[in-house]
CSV table of C-alpha atoms in Angstrom, one decimal:
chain,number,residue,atom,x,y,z
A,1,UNK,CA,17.6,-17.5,48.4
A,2,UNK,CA,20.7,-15.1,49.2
A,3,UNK,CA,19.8,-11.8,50.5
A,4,UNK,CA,21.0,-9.0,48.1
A,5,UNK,CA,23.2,-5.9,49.7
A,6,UNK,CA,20.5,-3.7,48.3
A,7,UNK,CA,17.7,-5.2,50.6
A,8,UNK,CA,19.3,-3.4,53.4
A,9,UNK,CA,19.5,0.4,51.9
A,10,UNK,CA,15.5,-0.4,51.2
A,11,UNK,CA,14.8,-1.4,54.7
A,12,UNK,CA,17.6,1.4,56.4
A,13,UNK,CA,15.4,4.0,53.8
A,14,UNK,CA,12.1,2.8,55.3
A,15,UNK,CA,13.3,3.0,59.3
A,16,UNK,CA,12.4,6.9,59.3
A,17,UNK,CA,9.5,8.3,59.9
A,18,UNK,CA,9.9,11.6,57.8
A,19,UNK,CA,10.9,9.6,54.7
A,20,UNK,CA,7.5,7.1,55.2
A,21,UNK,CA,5.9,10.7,55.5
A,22,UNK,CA,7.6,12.0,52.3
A,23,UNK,CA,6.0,8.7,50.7
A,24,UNK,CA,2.9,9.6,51.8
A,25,UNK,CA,2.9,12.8,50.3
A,26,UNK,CA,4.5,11.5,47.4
A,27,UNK,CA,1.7,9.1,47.1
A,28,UNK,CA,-1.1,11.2,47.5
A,29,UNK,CA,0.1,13.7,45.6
A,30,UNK,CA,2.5,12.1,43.2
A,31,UNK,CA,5.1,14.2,41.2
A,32,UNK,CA,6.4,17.3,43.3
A,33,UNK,CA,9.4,19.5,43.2
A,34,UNK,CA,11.6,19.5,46.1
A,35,UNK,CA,9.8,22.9,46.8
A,36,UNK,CA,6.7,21.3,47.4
A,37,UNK,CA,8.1,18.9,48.9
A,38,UNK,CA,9.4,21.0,51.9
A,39,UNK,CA,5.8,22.5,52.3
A,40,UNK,CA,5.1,19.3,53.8
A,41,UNK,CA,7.7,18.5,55.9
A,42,UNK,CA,9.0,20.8,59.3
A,43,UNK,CA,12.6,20.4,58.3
A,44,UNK,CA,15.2,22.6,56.5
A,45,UNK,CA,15.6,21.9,52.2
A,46,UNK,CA,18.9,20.3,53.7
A,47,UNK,CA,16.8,18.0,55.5
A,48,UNK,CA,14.5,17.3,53.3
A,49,UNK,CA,17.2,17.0,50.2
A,50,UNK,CA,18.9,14.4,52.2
A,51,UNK,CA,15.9,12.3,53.2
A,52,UNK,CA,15.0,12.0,49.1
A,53,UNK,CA,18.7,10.9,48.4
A,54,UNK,CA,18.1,7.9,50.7
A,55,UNK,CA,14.7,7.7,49.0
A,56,UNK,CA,16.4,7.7,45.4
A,57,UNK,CA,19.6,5.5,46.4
A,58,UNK,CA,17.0,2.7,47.5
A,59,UNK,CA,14.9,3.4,44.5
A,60,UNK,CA,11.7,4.2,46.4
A,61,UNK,CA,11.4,7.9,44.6
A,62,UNK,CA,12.3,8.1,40.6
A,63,UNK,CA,13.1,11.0,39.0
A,64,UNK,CA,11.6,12.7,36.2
A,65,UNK,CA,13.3,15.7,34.9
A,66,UNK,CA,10.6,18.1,33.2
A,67,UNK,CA,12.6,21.2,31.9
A,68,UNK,CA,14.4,22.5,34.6
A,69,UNK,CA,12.0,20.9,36.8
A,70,UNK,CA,13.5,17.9,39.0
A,71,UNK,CA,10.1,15.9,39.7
A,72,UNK,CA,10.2,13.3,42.6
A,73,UNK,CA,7.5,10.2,41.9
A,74,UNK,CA,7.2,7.0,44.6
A,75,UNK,CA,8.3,4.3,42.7
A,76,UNK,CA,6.3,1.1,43.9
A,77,UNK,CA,8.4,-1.7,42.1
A,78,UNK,CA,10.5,-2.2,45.8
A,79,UNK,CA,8.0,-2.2,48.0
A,80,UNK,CA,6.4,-5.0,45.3
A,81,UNK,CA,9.3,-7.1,45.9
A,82,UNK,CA,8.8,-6.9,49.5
A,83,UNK,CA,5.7,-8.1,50.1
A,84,UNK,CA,6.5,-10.8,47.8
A,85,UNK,CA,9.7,-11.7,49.6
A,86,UNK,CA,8.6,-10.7,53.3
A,87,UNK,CA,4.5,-11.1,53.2
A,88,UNK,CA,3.4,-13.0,50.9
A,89,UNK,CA,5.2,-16.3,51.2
A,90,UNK,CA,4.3,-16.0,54.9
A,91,UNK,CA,0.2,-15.4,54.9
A,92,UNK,CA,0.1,-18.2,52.3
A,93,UNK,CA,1.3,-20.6,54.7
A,94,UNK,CA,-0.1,-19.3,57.5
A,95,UNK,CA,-3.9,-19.6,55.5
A,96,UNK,CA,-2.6,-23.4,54.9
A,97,UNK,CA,-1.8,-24.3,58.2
A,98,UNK,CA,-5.6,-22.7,59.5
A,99,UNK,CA,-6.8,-24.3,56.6
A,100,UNK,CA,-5.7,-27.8,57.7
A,101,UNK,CA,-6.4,-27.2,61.1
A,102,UNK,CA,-10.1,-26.7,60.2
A,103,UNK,CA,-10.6,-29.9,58.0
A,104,UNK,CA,-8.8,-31.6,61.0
A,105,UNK,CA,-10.9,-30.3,63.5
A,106,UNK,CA,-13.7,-30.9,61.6
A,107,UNK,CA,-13.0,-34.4,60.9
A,108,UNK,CA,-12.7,-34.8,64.3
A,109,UNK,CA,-9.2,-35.2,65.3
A,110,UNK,CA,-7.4,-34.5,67.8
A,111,UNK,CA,-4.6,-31.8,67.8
A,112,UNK,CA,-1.4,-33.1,69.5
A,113,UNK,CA,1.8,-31.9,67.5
A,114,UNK,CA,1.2,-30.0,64.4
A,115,UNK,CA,2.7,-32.7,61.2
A,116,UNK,CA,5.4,-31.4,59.8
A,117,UNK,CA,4.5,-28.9,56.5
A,118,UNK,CA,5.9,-29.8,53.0
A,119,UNK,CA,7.6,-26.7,51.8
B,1,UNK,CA,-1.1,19.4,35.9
B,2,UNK,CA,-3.8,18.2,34.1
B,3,UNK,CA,-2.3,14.6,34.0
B,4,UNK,CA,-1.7,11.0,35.7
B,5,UNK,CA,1.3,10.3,35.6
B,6,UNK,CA,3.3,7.0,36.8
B,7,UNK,CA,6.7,5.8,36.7
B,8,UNK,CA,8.5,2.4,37.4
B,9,UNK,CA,11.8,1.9,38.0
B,10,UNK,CA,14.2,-1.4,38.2
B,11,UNK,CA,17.7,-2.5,38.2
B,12,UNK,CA,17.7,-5.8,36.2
B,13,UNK,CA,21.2,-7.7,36.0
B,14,UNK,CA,21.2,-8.3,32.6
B,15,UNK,CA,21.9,-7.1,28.9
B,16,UNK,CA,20.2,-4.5,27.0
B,17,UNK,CA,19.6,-6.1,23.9
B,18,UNK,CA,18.2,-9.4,26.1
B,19,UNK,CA,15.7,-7.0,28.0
B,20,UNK,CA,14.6,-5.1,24.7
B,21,UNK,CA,14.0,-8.6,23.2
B,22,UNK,CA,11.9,-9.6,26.8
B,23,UNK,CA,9.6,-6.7,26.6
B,24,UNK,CA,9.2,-6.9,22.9
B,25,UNK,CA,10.2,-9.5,20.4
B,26,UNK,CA,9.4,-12.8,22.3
B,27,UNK,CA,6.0,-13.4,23.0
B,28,UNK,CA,6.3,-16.5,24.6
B,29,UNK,CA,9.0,-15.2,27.3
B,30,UNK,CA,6.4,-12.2,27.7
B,31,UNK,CA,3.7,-14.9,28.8
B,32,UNK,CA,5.8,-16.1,31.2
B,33,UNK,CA,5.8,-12.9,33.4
B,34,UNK,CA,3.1,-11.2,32.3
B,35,UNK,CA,0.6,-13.5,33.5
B,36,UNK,CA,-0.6,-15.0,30.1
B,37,UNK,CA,-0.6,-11.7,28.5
B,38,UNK,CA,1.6,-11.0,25.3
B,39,UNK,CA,1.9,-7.7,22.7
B,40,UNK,CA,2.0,-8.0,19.1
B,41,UNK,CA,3.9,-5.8,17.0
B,42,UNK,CA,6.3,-5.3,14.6
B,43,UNK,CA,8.1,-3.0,16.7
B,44,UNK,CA,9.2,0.2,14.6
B,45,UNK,CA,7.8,3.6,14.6
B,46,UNK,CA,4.9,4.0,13.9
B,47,UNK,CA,3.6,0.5,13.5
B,48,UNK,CA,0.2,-1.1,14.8
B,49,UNK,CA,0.6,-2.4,18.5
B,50,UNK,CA,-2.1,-4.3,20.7
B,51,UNK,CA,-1.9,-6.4,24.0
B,52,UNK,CA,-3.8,-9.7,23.3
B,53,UNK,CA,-5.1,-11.9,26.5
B,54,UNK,CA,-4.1,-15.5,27.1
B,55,UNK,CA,-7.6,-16.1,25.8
B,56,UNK,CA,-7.0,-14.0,22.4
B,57,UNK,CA,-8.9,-10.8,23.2
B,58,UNK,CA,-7.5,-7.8,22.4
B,59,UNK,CA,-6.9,-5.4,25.8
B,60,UNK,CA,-5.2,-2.6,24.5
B,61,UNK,CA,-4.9,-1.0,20.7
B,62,UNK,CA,-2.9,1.6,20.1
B,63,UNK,CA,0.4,2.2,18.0
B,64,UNK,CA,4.6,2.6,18.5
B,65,UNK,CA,5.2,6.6,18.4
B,66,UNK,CA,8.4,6.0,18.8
B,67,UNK,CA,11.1,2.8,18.2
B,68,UNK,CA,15.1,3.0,19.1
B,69,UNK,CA,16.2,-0.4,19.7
B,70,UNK,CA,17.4,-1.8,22.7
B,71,UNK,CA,16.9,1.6,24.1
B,72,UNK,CA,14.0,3.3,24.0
B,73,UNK,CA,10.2,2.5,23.3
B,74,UNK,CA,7.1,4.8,23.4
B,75,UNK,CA,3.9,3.4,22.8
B,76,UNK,CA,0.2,5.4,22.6
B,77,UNK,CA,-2.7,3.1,23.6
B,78,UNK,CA,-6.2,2.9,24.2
B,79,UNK,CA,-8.0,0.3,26.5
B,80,UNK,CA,-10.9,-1.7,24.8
B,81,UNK,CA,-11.9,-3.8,27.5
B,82,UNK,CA,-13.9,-2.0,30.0
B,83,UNK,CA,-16.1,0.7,28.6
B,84,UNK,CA,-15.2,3.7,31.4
B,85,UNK,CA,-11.7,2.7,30.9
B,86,UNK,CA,-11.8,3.1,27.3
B,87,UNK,CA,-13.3,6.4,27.3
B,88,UNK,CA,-10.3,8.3,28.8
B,89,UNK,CA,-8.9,7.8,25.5
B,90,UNK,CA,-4.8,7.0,24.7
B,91,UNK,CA,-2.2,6.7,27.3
B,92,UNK,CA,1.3,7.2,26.4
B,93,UNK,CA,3.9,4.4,27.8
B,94,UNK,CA,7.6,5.1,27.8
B,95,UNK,CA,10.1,2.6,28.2
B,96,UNK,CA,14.0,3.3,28.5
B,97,UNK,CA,16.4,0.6,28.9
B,98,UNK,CA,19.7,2.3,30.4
B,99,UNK,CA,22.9,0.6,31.1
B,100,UNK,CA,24.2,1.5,34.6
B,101,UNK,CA,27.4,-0.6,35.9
B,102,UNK,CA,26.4,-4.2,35.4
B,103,UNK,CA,22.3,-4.0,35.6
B,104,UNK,CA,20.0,-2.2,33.2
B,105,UNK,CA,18.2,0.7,34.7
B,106,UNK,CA,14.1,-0.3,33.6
B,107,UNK,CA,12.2,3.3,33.7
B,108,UNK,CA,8.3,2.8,32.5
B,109,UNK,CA,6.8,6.5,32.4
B,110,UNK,CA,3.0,5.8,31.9
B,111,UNK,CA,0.7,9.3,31.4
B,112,UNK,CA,-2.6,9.8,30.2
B,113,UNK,CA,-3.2,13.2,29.9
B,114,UNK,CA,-6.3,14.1,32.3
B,115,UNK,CA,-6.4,14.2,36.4
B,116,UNK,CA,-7.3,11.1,38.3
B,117,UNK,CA,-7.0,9.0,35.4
B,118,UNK,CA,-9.2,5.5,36.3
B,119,UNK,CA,-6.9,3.4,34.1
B,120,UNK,CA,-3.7,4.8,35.5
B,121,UNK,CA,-5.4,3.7,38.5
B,122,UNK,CA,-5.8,0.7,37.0
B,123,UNK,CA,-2.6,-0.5,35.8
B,124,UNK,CA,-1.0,0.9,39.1
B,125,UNK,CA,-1.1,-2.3,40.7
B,126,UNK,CA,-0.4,-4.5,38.0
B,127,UNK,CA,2.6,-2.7,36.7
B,128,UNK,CA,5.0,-3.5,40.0
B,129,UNK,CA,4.2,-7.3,39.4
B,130,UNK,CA,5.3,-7.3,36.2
B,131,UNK,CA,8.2,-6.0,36.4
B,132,UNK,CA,8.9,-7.9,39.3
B,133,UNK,CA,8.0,-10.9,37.6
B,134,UNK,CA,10.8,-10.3,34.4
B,135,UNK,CA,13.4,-8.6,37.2
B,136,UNK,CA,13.1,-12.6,38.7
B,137,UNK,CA,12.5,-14.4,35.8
B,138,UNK,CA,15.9,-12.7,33.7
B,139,UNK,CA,18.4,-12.8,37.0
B,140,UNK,CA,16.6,-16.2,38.5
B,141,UNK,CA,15.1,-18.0,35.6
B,142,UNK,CA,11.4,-18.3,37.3
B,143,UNK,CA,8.6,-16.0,38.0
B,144,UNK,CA,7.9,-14.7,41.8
B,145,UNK,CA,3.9,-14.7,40.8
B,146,UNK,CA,2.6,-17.1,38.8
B,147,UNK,CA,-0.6,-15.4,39.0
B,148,UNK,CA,-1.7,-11.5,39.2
B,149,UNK,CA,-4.2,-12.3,41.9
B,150,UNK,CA,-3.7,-15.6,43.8
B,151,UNK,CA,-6.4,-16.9,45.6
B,152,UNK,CA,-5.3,-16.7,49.3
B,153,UNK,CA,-3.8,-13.1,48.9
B,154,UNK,CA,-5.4,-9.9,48.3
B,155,UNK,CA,-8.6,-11.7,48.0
B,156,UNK,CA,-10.9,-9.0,46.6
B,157,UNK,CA,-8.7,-6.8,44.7
């Protein structure tokens, strides 16, 4: 699987902690003007303007124009795609592999070098 | 705001007219990535609309308020399956396909209008897989979940 460019503006977007807290807020409270926004965050409009362009440019936060009314929702569909790409594939194999070690075990074999997993 | 309100956004490198026909047209395709699901239609304003199981039961029945092919779809639903889903009444779904350099920009607006909607609760977690699912299965020609809930992850959701 090739990695696509866009994986690394999601994961440089997510290395902040004001942005993660800007999801949170945008997750409990889903829909908010920048104005609201900035209630929640100790940082100038500039700031927190900035912050949601990275947000928007990685496609975590949507935008919904209501009126005059620019309206900021979390947009889930990216952090989907990485727990299938990054978590997923991972716990699947690791519940395998303790999986086999238990019928093993309880078959009453010894463990010396784990066999080699088919793919 | 007396309303739940999500929204769902992709890039999907593909054209519009073969994404309009994914989400609409071909049931079969729509299995594929909708986890057996399908929706039956004719697809215009103002025609009937429902979303039928792999089994044949009917999930959701509701109508297309609005048709503009390959561009923009707005459907009004109501669950029938569980009874304290179906009672919130109609959602409304929007779906806009728009063109952006060499992907289609996905935008699925879902609303129903009351606060701390159960079945935009609902949907909230199936939505992102399906999209997913037709993002892989129109650039890479397979699904990345072949099913909503696999056994060995997420086990009680």
């Amino acid at each position: 699987m090739t990695e696509r460019p866009d994986t690394d503006v999601l994961f440089k977007a997510l290395a902040d902690p004001s942005r993660r807290k800007l999801m949170d807020v945008l997750h409990a409270n889903d829909g908010r003007t920048l104005n609201e926004l900035c209630e929640h965050l100790d940082m100038s409009r500039q700031g927190v303007t900035q912050h949601l362009n990275v947000l928007e440019a990685a496609n975590l936060v949507a935008i919904v124009w209501r009126g005059r009314e620019k309206l900021h929702f979390l947009n889930p569909v990216p952090l989907q795609e990485i727990y299938e790409r990054w978590i997923a594939k991972f716990e699947r194999s690791r519940v395998k592999a303790l999986h086999g070690l238990k019928q093993r075990l309880e078959a009453g074999e010894t463990i010396d070098t784990p066999k080699r997993r088919k793919s | 705001m007396a309303r739940s309100t999500f929204v769902y956004v992709t890039y999907i490198r593909t054209t519009q007219q073969q994404l309009w026909s994914a989400l609409t047209e071909d049931a079969e395709f729509m299995k594929q990535y909708w986890f057996g699901i399908h929706c039956e239609s004719q697809w215009t304003s103002g025609s009937a609309w429902r979303m039928v199981s792999g089994e044949g039961q009917v999930l959701d029945d509701g109508e297309i308020v609005e048709s503009v092919p390959p561009r923009l779809l707005t459907i009004r639903w109501q669950h029938q399956k569980r009874p304290e889903l179906k009672a919130e009444g109609a959602s409304l779904c929007t779906i806009e396909l728009e063109p952006i350099s060499t992907s289609i920009k996905l935008t699925i607006t879902h609303t129903m209008e009351r606060e701390s909607s159960q079945l935009i609760e609902a949907v909230s977690g199936g939505w992102p897989k399906i999209i997913s699912n037709l993002k892989s299965l129109l650039e890479a020609g397979s699904v990345a979940l072949a099913e909503a809930y696999p056994a060995t992850v997420g086990a009680g959701s």
